[in-house]
Structures are given as C-alpha cells and as structure tokens.
XYZ file of N, CA and C in Angstrom:
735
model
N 129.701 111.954 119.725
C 129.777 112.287 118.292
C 129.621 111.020 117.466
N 128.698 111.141 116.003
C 128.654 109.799 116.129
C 130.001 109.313 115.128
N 130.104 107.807 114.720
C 131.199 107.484 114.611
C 131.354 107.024 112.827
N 132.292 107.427 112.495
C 132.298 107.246 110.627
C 131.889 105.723 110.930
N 131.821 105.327 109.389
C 131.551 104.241 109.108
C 132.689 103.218 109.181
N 132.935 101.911 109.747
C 134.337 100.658 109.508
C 134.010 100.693 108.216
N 135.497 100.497 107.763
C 135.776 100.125 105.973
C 134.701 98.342 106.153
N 135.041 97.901 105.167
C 134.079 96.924 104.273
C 133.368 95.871 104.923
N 134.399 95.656 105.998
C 133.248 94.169 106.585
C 132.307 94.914 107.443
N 132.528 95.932 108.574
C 131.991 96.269 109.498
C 130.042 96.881 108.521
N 130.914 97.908 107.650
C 129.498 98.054 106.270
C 128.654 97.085 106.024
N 129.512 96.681 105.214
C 128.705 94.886 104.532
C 127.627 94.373 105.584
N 128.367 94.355 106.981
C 127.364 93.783 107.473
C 126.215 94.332 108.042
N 126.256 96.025 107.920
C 125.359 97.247 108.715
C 124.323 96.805 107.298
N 124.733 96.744 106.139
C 124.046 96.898 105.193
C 122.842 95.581 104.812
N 123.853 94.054 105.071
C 122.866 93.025 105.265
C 121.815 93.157 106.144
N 122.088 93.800 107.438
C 121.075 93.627 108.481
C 119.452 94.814 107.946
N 120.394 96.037 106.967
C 119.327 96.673 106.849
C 118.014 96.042 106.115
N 119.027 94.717 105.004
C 118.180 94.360 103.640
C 117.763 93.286 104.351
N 117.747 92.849 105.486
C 116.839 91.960 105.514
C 115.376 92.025 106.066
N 114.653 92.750 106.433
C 113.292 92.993 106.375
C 112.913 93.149 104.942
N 113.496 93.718 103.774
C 112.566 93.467 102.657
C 113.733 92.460 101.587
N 114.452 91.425 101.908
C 114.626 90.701 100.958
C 114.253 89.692 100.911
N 113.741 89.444 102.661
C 113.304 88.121 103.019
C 111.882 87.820 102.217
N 111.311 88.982 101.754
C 109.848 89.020 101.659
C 109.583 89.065 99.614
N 108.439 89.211 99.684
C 108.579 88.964 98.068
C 108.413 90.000 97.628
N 109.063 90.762 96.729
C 108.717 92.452 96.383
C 107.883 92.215 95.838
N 107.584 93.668 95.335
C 106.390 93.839 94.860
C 106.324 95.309 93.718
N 105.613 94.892 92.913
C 105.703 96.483 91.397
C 104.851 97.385 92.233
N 104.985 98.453 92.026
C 104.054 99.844 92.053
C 103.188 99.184 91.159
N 102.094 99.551 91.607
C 100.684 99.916 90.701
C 100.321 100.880 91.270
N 99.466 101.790 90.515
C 98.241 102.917 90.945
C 96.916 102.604 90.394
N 96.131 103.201 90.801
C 95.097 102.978 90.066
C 93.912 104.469 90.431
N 93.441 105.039 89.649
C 92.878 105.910 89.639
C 91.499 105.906 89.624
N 90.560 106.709 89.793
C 89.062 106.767 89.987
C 88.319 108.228 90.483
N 87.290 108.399 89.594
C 87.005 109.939 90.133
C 86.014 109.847 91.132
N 85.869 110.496 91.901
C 85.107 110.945 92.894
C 84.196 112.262 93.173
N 83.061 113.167 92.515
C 83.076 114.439 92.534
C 84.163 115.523 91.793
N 84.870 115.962 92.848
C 85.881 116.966 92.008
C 87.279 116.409 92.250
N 87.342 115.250 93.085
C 88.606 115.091 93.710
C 88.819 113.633 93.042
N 89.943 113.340 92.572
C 90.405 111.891 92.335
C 91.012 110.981 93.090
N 91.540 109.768 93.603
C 91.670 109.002 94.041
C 92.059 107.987 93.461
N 93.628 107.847 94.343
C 94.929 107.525 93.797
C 95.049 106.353 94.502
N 94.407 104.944 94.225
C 95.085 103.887 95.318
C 96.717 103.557 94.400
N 96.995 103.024 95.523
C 99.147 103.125 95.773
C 99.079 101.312 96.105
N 99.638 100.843 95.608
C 99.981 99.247 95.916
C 101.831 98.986 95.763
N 102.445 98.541 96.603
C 103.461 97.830 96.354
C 104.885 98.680 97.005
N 105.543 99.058 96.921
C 106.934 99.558 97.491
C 107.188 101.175 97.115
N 107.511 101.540 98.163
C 107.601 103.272 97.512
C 109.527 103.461 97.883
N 110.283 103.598 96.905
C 111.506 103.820 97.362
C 111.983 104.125 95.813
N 113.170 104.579 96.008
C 113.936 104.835 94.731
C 113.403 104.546 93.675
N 113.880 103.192 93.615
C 112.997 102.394 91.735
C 112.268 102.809 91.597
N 110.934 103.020 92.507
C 109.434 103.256 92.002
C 109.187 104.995 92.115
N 110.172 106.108 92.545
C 110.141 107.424 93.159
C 109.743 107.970 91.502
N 110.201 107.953 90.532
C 109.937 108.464 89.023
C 108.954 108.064 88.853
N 108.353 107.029 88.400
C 106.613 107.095 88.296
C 105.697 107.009 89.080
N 105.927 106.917 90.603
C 104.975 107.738 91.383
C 104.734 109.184 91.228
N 106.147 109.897 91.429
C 105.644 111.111 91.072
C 104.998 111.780 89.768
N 105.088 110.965 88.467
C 104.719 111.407 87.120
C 103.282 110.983 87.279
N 102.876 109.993 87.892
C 101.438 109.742 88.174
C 100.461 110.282 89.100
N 101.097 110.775 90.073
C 100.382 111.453 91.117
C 100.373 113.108 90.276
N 101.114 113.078 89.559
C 101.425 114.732 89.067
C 100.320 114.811 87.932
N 100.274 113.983 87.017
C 99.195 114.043 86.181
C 97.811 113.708 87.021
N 97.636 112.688 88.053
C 96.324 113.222 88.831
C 96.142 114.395 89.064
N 97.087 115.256 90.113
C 96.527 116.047 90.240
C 96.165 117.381 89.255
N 96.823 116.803 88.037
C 96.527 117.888 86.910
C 95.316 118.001 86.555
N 94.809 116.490 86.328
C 93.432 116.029 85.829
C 92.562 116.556 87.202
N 92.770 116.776 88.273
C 91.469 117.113 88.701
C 90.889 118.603 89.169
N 89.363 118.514 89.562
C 89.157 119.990 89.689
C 89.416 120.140 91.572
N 89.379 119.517 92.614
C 89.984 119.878 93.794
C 91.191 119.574 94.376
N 91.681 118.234 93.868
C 92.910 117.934 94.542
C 92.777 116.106 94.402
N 93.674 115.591 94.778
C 93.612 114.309 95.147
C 93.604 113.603 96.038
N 92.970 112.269 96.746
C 92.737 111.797 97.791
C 94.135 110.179 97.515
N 94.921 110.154 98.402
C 95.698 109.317 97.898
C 95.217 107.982 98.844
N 94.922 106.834 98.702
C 95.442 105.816 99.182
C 96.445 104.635 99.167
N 96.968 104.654 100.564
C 98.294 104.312 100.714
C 98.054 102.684 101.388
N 97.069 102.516 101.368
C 96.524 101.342 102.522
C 97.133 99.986 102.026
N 97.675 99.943 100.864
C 98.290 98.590 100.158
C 99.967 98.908 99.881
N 100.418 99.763 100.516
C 101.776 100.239 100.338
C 102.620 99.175 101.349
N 103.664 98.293 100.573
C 104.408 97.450 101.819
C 105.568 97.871 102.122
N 106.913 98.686 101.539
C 107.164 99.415 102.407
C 107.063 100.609 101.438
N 108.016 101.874 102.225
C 107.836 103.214 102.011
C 109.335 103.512 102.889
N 109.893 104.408 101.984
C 111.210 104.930 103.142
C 111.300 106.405 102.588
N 112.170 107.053 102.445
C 112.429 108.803 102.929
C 111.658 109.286 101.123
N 111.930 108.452 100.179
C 111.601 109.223 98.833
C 109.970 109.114 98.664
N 109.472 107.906 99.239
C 107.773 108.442 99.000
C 107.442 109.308 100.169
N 107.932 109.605 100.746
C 107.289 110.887 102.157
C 107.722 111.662 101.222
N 109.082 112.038 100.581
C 109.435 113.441 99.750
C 108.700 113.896 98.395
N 107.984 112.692 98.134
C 107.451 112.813 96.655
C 105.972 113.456 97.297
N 105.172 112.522 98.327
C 104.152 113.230 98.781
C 104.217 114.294 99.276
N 105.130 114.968 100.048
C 105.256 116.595 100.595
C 105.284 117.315 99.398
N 106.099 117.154 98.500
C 106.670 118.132 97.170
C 105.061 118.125 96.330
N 104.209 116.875 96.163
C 103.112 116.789 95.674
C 101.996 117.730 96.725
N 102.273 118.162 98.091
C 101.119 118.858 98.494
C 101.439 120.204 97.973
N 102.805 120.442 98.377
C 103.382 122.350 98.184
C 102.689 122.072 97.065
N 102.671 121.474 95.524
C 102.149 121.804 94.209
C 101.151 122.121 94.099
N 100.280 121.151 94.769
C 98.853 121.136 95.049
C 98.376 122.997 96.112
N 98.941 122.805 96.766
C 98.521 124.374 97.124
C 98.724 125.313 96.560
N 100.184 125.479 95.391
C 100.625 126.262 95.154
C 99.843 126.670 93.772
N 98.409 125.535 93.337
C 97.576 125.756 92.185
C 96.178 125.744 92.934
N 95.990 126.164 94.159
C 94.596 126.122 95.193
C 93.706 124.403 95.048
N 94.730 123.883 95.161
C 94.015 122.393 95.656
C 94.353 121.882 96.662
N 94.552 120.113 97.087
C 94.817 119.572 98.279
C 95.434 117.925 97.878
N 96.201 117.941 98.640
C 96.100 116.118 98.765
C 96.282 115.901 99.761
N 95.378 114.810 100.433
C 95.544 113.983 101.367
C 95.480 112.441 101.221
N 95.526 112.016 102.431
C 95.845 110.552 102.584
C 94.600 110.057 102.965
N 93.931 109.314 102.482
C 92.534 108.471 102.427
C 92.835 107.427 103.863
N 93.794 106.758 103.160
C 93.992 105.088 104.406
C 95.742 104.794 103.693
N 96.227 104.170 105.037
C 97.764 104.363 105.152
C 98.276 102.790 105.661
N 99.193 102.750 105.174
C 99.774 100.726 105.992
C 100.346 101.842 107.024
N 100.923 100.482 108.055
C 101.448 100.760 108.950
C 102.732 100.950 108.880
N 103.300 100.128 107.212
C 104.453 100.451 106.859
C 105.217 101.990 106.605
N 103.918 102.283 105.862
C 103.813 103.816 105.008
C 103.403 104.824 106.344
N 102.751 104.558 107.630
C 102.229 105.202 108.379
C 103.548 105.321 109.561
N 104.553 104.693 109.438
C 105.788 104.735 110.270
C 106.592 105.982 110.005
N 106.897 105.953 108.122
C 107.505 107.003 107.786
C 107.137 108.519 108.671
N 105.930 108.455 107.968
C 105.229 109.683 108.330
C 104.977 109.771 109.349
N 105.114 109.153 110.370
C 104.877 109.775 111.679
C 106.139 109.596 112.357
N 107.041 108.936 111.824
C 108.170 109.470 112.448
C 108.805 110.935 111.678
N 108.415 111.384 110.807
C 108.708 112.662 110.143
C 107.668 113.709 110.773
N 106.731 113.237 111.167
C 105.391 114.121 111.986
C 104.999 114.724 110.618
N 104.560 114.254 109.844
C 104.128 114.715 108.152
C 102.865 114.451 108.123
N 102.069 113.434 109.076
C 100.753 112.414 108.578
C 99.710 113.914 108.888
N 99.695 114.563 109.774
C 98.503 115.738 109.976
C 98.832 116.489 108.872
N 99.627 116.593 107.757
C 99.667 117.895 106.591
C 98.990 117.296 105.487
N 97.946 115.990 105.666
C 97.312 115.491 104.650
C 96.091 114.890 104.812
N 95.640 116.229 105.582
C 94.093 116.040 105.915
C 92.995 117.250 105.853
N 92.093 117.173 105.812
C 91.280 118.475 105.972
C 90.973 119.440 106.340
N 91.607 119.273 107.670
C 91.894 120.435 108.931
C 93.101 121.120 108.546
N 94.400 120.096 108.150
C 95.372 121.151 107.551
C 95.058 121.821 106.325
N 94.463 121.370 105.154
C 94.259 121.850 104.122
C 93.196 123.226 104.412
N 92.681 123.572 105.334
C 92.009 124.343 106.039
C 92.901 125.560 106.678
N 93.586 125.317 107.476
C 94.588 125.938 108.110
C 95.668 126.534 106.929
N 96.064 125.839 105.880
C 96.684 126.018 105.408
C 96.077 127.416 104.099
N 94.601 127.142 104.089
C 94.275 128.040 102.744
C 93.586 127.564 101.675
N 93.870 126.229 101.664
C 93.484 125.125 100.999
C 91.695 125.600 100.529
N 91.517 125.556 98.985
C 90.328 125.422 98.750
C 88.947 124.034 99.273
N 88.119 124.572 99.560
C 87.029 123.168 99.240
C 85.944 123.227 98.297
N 85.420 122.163 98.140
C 84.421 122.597 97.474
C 83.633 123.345 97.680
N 82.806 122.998 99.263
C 82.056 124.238 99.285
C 82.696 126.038 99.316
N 83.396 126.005 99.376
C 84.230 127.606 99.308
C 83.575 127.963 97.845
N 84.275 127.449 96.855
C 84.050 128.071 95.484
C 85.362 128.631 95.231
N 86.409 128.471 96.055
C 87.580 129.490 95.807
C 88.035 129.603 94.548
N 88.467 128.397 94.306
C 89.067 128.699 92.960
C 90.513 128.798 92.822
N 90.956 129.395 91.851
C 92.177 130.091 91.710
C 92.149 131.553 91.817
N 91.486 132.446 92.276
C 91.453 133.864 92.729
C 92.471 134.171 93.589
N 92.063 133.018 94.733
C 92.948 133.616 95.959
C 94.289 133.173 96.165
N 95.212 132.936 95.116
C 96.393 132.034 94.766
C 97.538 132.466 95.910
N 97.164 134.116 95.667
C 98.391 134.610 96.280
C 98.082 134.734 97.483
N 96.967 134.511 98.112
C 96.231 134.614 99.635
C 96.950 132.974 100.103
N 96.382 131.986 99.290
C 96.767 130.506 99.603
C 98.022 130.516 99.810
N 98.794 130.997 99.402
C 100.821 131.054 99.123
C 100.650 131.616 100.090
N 100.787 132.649 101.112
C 100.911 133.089 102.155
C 100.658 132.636 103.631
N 99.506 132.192 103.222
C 99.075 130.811 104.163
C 99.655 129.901 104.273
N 99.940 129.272 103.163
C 101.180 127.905 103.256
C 102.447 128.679 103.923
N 102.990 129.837 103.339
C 104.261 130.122 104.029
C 104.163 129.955 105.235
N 103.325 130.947 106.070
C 103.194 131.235 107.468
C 102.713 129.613 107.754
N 102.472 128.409 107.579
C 102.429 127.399 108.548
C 103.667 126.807 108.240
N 104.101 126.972 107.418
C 105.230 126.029 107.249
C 106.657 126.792 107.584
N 106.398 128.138 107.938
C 107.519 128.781 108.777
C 107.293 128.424 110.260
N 106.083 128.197 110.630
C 105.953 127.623 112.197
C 106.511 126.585 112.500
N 105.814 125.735 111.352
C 106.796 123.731 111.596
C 108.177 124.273 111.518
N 108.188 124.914 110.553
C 110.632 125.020 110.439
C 110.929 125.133 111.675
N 110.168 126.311 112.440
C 110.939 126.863 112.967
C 110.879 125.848 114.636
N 110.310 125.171 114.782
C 110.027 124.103 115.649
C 110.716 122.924 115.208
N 110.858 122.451 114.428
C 112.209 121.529 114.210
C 113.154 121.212 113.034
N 112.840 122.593 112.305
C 114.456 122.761 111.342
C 115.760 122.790 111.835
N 115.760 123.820 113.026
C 117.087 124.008 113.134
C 117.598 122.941 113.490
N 117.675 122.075 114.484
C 118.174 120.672 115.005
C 118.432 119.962 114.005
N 117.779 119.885 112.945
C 117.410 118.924 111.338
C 118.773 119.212 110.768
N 118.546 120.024 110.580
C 119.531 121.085 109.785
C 121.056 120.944 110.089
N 121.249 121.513 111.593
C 122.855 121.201 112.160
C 123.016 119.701 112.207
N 122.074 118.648 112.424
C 122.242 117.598 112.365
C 122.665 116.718 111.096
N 121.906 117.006 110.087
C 122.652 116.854 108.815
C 123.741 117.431 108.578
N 124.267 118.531 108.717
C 125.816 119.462 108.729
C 126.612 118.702 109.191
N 126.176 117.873 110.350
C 127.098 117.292 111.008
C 127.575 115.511 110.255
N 126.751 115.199 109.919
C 126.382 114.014 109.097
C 127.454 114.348 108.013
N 127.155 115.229 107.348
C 128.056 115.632 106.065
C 129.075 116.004 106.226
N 129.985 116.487 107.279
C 130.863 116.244 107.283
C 131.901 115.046 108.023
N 131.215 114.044 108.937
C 131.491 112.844 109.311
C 131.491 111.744 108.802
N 130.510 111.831 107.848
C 130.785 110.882 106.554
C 131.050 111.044 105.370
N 131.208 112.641 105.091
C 131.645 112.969 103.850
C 130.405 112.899 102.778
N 129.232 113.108 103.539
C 127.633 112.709 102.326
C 127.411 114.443 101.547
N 126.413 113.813 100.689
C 125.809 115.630 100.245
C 124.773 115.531 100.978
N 123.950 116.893 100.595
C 122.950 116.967 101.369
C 121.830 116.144 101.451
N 121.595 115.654 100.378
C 120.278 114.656 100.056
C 120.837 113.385 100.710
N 121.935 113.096 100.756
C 122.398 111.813 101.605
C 122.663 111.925 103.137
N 122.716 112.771 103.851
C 122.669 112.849 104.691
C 121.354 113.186 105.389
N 120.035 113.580 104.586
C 118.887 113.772 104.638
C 118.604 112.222 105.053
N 118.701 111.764 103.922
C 118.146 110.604 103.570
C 118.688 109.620 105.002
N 119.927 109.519 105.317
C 120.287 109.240 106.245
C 119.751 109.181 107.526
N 119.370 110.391 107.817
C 118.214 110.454 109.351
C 117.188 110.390 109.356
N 116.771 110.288 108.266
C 115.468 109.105 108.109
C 115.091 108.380 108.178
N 116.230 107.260 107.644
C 116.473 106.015 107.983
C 116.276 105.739 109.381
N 117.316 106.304 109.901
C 117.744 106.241 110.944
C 116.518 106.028 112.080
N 115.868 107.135 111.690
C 114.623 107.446 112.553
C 113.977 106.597 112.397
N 113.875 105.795 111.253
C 112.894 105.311 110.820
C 113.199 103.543 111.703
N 114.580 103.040 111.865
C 114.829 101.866 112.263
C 115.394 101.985 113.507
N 115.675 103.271 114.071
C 115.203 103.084 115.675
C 113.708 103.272 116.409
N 113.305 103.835 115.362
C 111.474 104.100 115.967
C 111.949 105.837 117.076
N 112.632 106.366 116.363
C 112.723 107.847 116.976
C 112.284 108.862 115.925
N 111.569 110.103 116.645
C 110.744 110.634 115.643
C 112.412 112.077 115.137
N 112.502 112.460 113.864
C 113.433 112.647 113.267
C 114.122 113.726 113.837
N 112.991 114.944 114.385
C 113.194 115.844 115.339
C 114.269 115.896 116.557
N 113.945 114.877 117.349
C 114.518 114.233 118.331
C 115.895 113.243 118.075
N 115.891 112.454 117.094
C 117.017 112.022 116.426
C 117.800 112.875 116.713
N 118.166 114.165 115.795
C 118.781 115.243 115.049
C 118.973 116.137 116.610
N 118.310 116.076 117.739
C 118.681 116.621 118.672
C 119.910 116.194 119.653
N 119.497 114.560 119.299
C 120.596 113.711 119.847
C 122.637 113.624 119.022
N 121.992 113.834 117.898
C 123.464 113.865 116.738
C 123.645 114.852 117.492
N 122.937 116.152 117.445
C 123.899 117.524 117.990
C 124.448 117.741 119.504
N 123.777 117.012 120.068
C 124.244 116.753 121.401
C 125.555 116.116 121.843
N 125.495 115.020 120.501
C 127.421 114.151 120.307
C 128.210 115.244 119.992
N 128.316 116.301 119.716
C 129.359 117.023 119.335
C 129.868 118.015 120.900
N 128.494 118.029 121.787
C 128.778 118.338 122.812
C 128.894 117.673 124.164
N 129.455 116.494 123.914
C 130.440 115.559 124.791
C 128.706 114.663 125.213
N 127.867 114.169 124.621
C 126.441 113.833 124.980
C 126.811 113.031 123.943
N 127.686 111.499 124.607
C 127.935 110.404 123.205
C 126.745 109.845 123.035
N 125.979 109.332 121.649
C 124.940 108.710 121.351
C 125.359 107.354 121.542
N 123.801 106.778 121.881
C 123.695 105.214 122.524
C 124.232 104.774 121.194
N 124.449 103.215 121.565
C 125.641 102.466 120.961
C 124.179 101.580 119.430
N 123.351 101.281 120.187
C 122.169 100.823 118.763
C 122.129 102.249 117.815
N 122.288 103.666 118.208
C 122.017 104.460 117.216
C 123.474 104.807 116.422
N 124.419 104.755 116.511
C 125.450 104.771 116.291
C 125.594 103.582 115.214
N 125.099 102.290 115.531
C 124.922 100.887 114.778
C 123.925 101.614 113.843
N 123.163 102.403 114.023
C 121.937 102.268 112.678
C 122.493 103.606 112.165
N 123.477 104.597 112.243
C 123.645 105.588 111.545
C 124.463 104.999 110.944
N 125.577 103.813 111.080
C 126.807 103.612 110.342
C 126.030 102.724 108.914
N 125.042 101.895 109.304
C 124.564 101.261 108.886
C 123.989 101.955 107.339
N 123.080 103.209 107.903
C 122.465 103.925 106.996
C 123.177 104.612 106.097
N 124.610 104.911 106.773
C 125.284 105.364 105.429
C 125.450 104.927 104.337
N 126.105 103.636 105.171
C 126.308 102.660 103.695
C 125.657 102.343 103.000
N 123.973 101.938 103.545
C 122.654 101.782 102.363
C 122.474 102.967 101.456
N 122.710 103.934 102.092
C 122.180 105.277 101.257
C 123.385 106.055 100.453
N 124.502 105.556 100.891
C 125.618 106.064 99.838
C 125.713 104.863 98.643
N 125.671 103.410 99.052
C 125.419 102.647 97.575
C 124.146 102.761 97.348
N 123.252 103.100 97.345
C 121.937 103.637 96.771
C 121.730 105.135 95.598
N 122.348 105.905 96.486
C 123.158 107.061 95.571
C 124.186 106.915 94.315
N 124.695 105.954 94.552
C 125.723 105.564 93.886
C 125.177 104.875 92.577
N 124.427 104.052 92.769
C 123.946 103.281 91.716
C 123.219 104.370 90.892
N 122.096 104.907 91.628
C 121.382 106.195 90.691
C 122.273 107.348 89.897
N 123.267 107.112 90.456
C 124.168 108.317 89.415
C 124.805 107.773 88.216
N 125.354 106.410 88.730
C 125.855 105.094 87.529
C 124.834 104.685 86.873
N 123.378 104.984 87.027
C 122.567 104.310 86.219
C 122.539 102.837 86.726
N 123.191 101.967 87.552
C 122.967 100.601 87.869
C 121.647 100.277 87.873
C-alpha cells in the first residue's frame, strides 16, 4: 500500500529532487505561432506546457481551431517540458474538435512532450488513422457538419473501448490515492502522472500496481519515493492556483 507522505523534511526533499530537472535549466515563455495550410491550421508550440502556461494554450489552440475549416495540425517539436495539464488541454481540445466534425493532431513532438503521451498511450489519438476510426471528417469526404450526430457516436464507441481497457485500474487507483493522501480528484490524477511520468511506467500499469498495494503486493521502494514525492509537488501546485500565488 503505498505510503502517506513524511511531514516537512522528508517532502522538502521529494520536492527538490522533483525541481531539479527544470530549475537547473533556463525556462522558457510559451509562444505559438500560427499559419494556414489549405483548410487546416498549424499551431507551432515553443517553450513549457504546465500550469502557468495551461490558460493560454488552451485560449489559443481554441481560437485556432475556431478559425479553421478542418481542424488543426499542432506542432509540439520545440516544447521543453510538458507534464499532465498540456496532455489534458490537448485531449479536451480533440473531444471539441470532433464534437464540431474536425481533427487535431500532432505534426512533430520533443521527446519531452512525446514522454507524456506515451506514457498516457494518448500519442495514436492524434493522427489520421484515428481521426478516421474515430468519424473524423477529411477533406476529401466533404462531410461537413451533417454527420455531427454520426461523428458523436463514433467518438463514444472508441473511447468506451480505451475506458474500458484501462479506466478501471485508473480509476480505483486514484480512489486509493485520495484517500491516502487526502487529494481531490484532479490531484490525485495529476499525481499518477507524474508518477508515471518519472518512473518511465506507462499510467495503466502504474495504477495496476497502487491497486495491487492494497492487496498485500507492497510497491517497490523508488515508486513509493516518486508517489510521496508527487504529492507534495502537486498539492503545493494546487495550492498556489487556488491562492492565486
């Protein structure tokens, strides 16, 4: 089962170890920059995707995809890092995008930005074949907005397949999170993300392992170090956004 967090020093120091891959380094502003292409626009992404920058990524990617007539092509290829809120801003930006018969995908990805997402298994829902599978208009179709309520049905039925292949584990695994550390739901989300994200385990599998601690299957002692760790980043992270800090 895994183990609450030590009061202040044991934190403090889960929390230094997290900040040092990006404090050592020189941040960097969001920029976007836009450009049309045919019917589809194209969104290059430069600089850090996390909290600070989560509000005007999404107000910018949202007015792209307003402005265009198929969807948007995002590139991510100058992104240095990326943690759980730009994967959430891009998922919430595809459901929109389908849910008005368009698409977004991912053009070119860092390896930073390409970690997230493939430890979330997200990187195939932003390509052509899914936007295909999914209902997704193209150009050559002509679809349009006719088949809105055909496209919505389509998205349901694939995205009841992914749930149902690794929600539930997700799911009790956060339950369990929230009540061991006392998080809400978005923090305990946010939490095994992390997590996943700084052991290099894909989130699925994570979340199989938390539920397994409750059934005498104690988790290794580095994941235990990076869940205590992640609390504390992501509960003073929470914290500040509600204080306005």
């Amino acid at each position: 089962m895994p183990q609450a967090a030590q009061p202040e020093t044991g934190r403090a120091e889960g929390r230094a170890g997290l900040a040092v891959s990006r404090d050592t380094a020189a941040q960097s502003q969001l920029t976007l920059h836009t450009r049309a292409e045919g019917d589809r626009l194209v969104v290059t992404v430069r600089g850090d995707l996390d909290l600070d920058t989560d509000q005007e990524l999404r107000r910018e990617l949202r007015a792209a995809l307003s402005r265009s007539g198929d969807g948007i092509d995002v590139d991510l290829g100058g992104v240095e890092f990326c943690d759980c809120c730009g994967l959430n801003t891009l998922l919430t930006l595809r459901q929109q995008a389908l849910d008005v018969a368009k698409s977004v995908r991912i053009r070119a990805i860092s390896p930073a930005a390409e970690r997230v997402f493939a430890l979330a298994d997200a990187l195939p829902l932003f390509t052509a074949e899914a936007d295909t599978e999914a209902g997704a208009p193209s150009a050559a179709d002509g679809s349009g907005n006719s088949g809105d309520s055909e496209v919505n049905l389509r998205v349901k039925v694939v995205q009841l397949r992914r749930a149902m292949e690794t929600r539930g584990p997700i799911d009790t695994a956060r339950g369990i999170l929230m009540a061991v550390f006392a998080l809400g739901e978005e923090e305990a989300w946010d939490v095994l993300v992390m997590t996943s994200q700084n052991t290099n385990i894909k989130l699925y599998l994570l979340a199989q392992q938390v539920v397994g601690s409750i059934k005498g299957a104690p988790l290794p002692e580095a994941i235990q170090e990076q869940l205590s760790a992640a609390v504390t980043h992501v509960t003073a992270v929470h914290e500040r956004a509600r204080t306005g800090q």
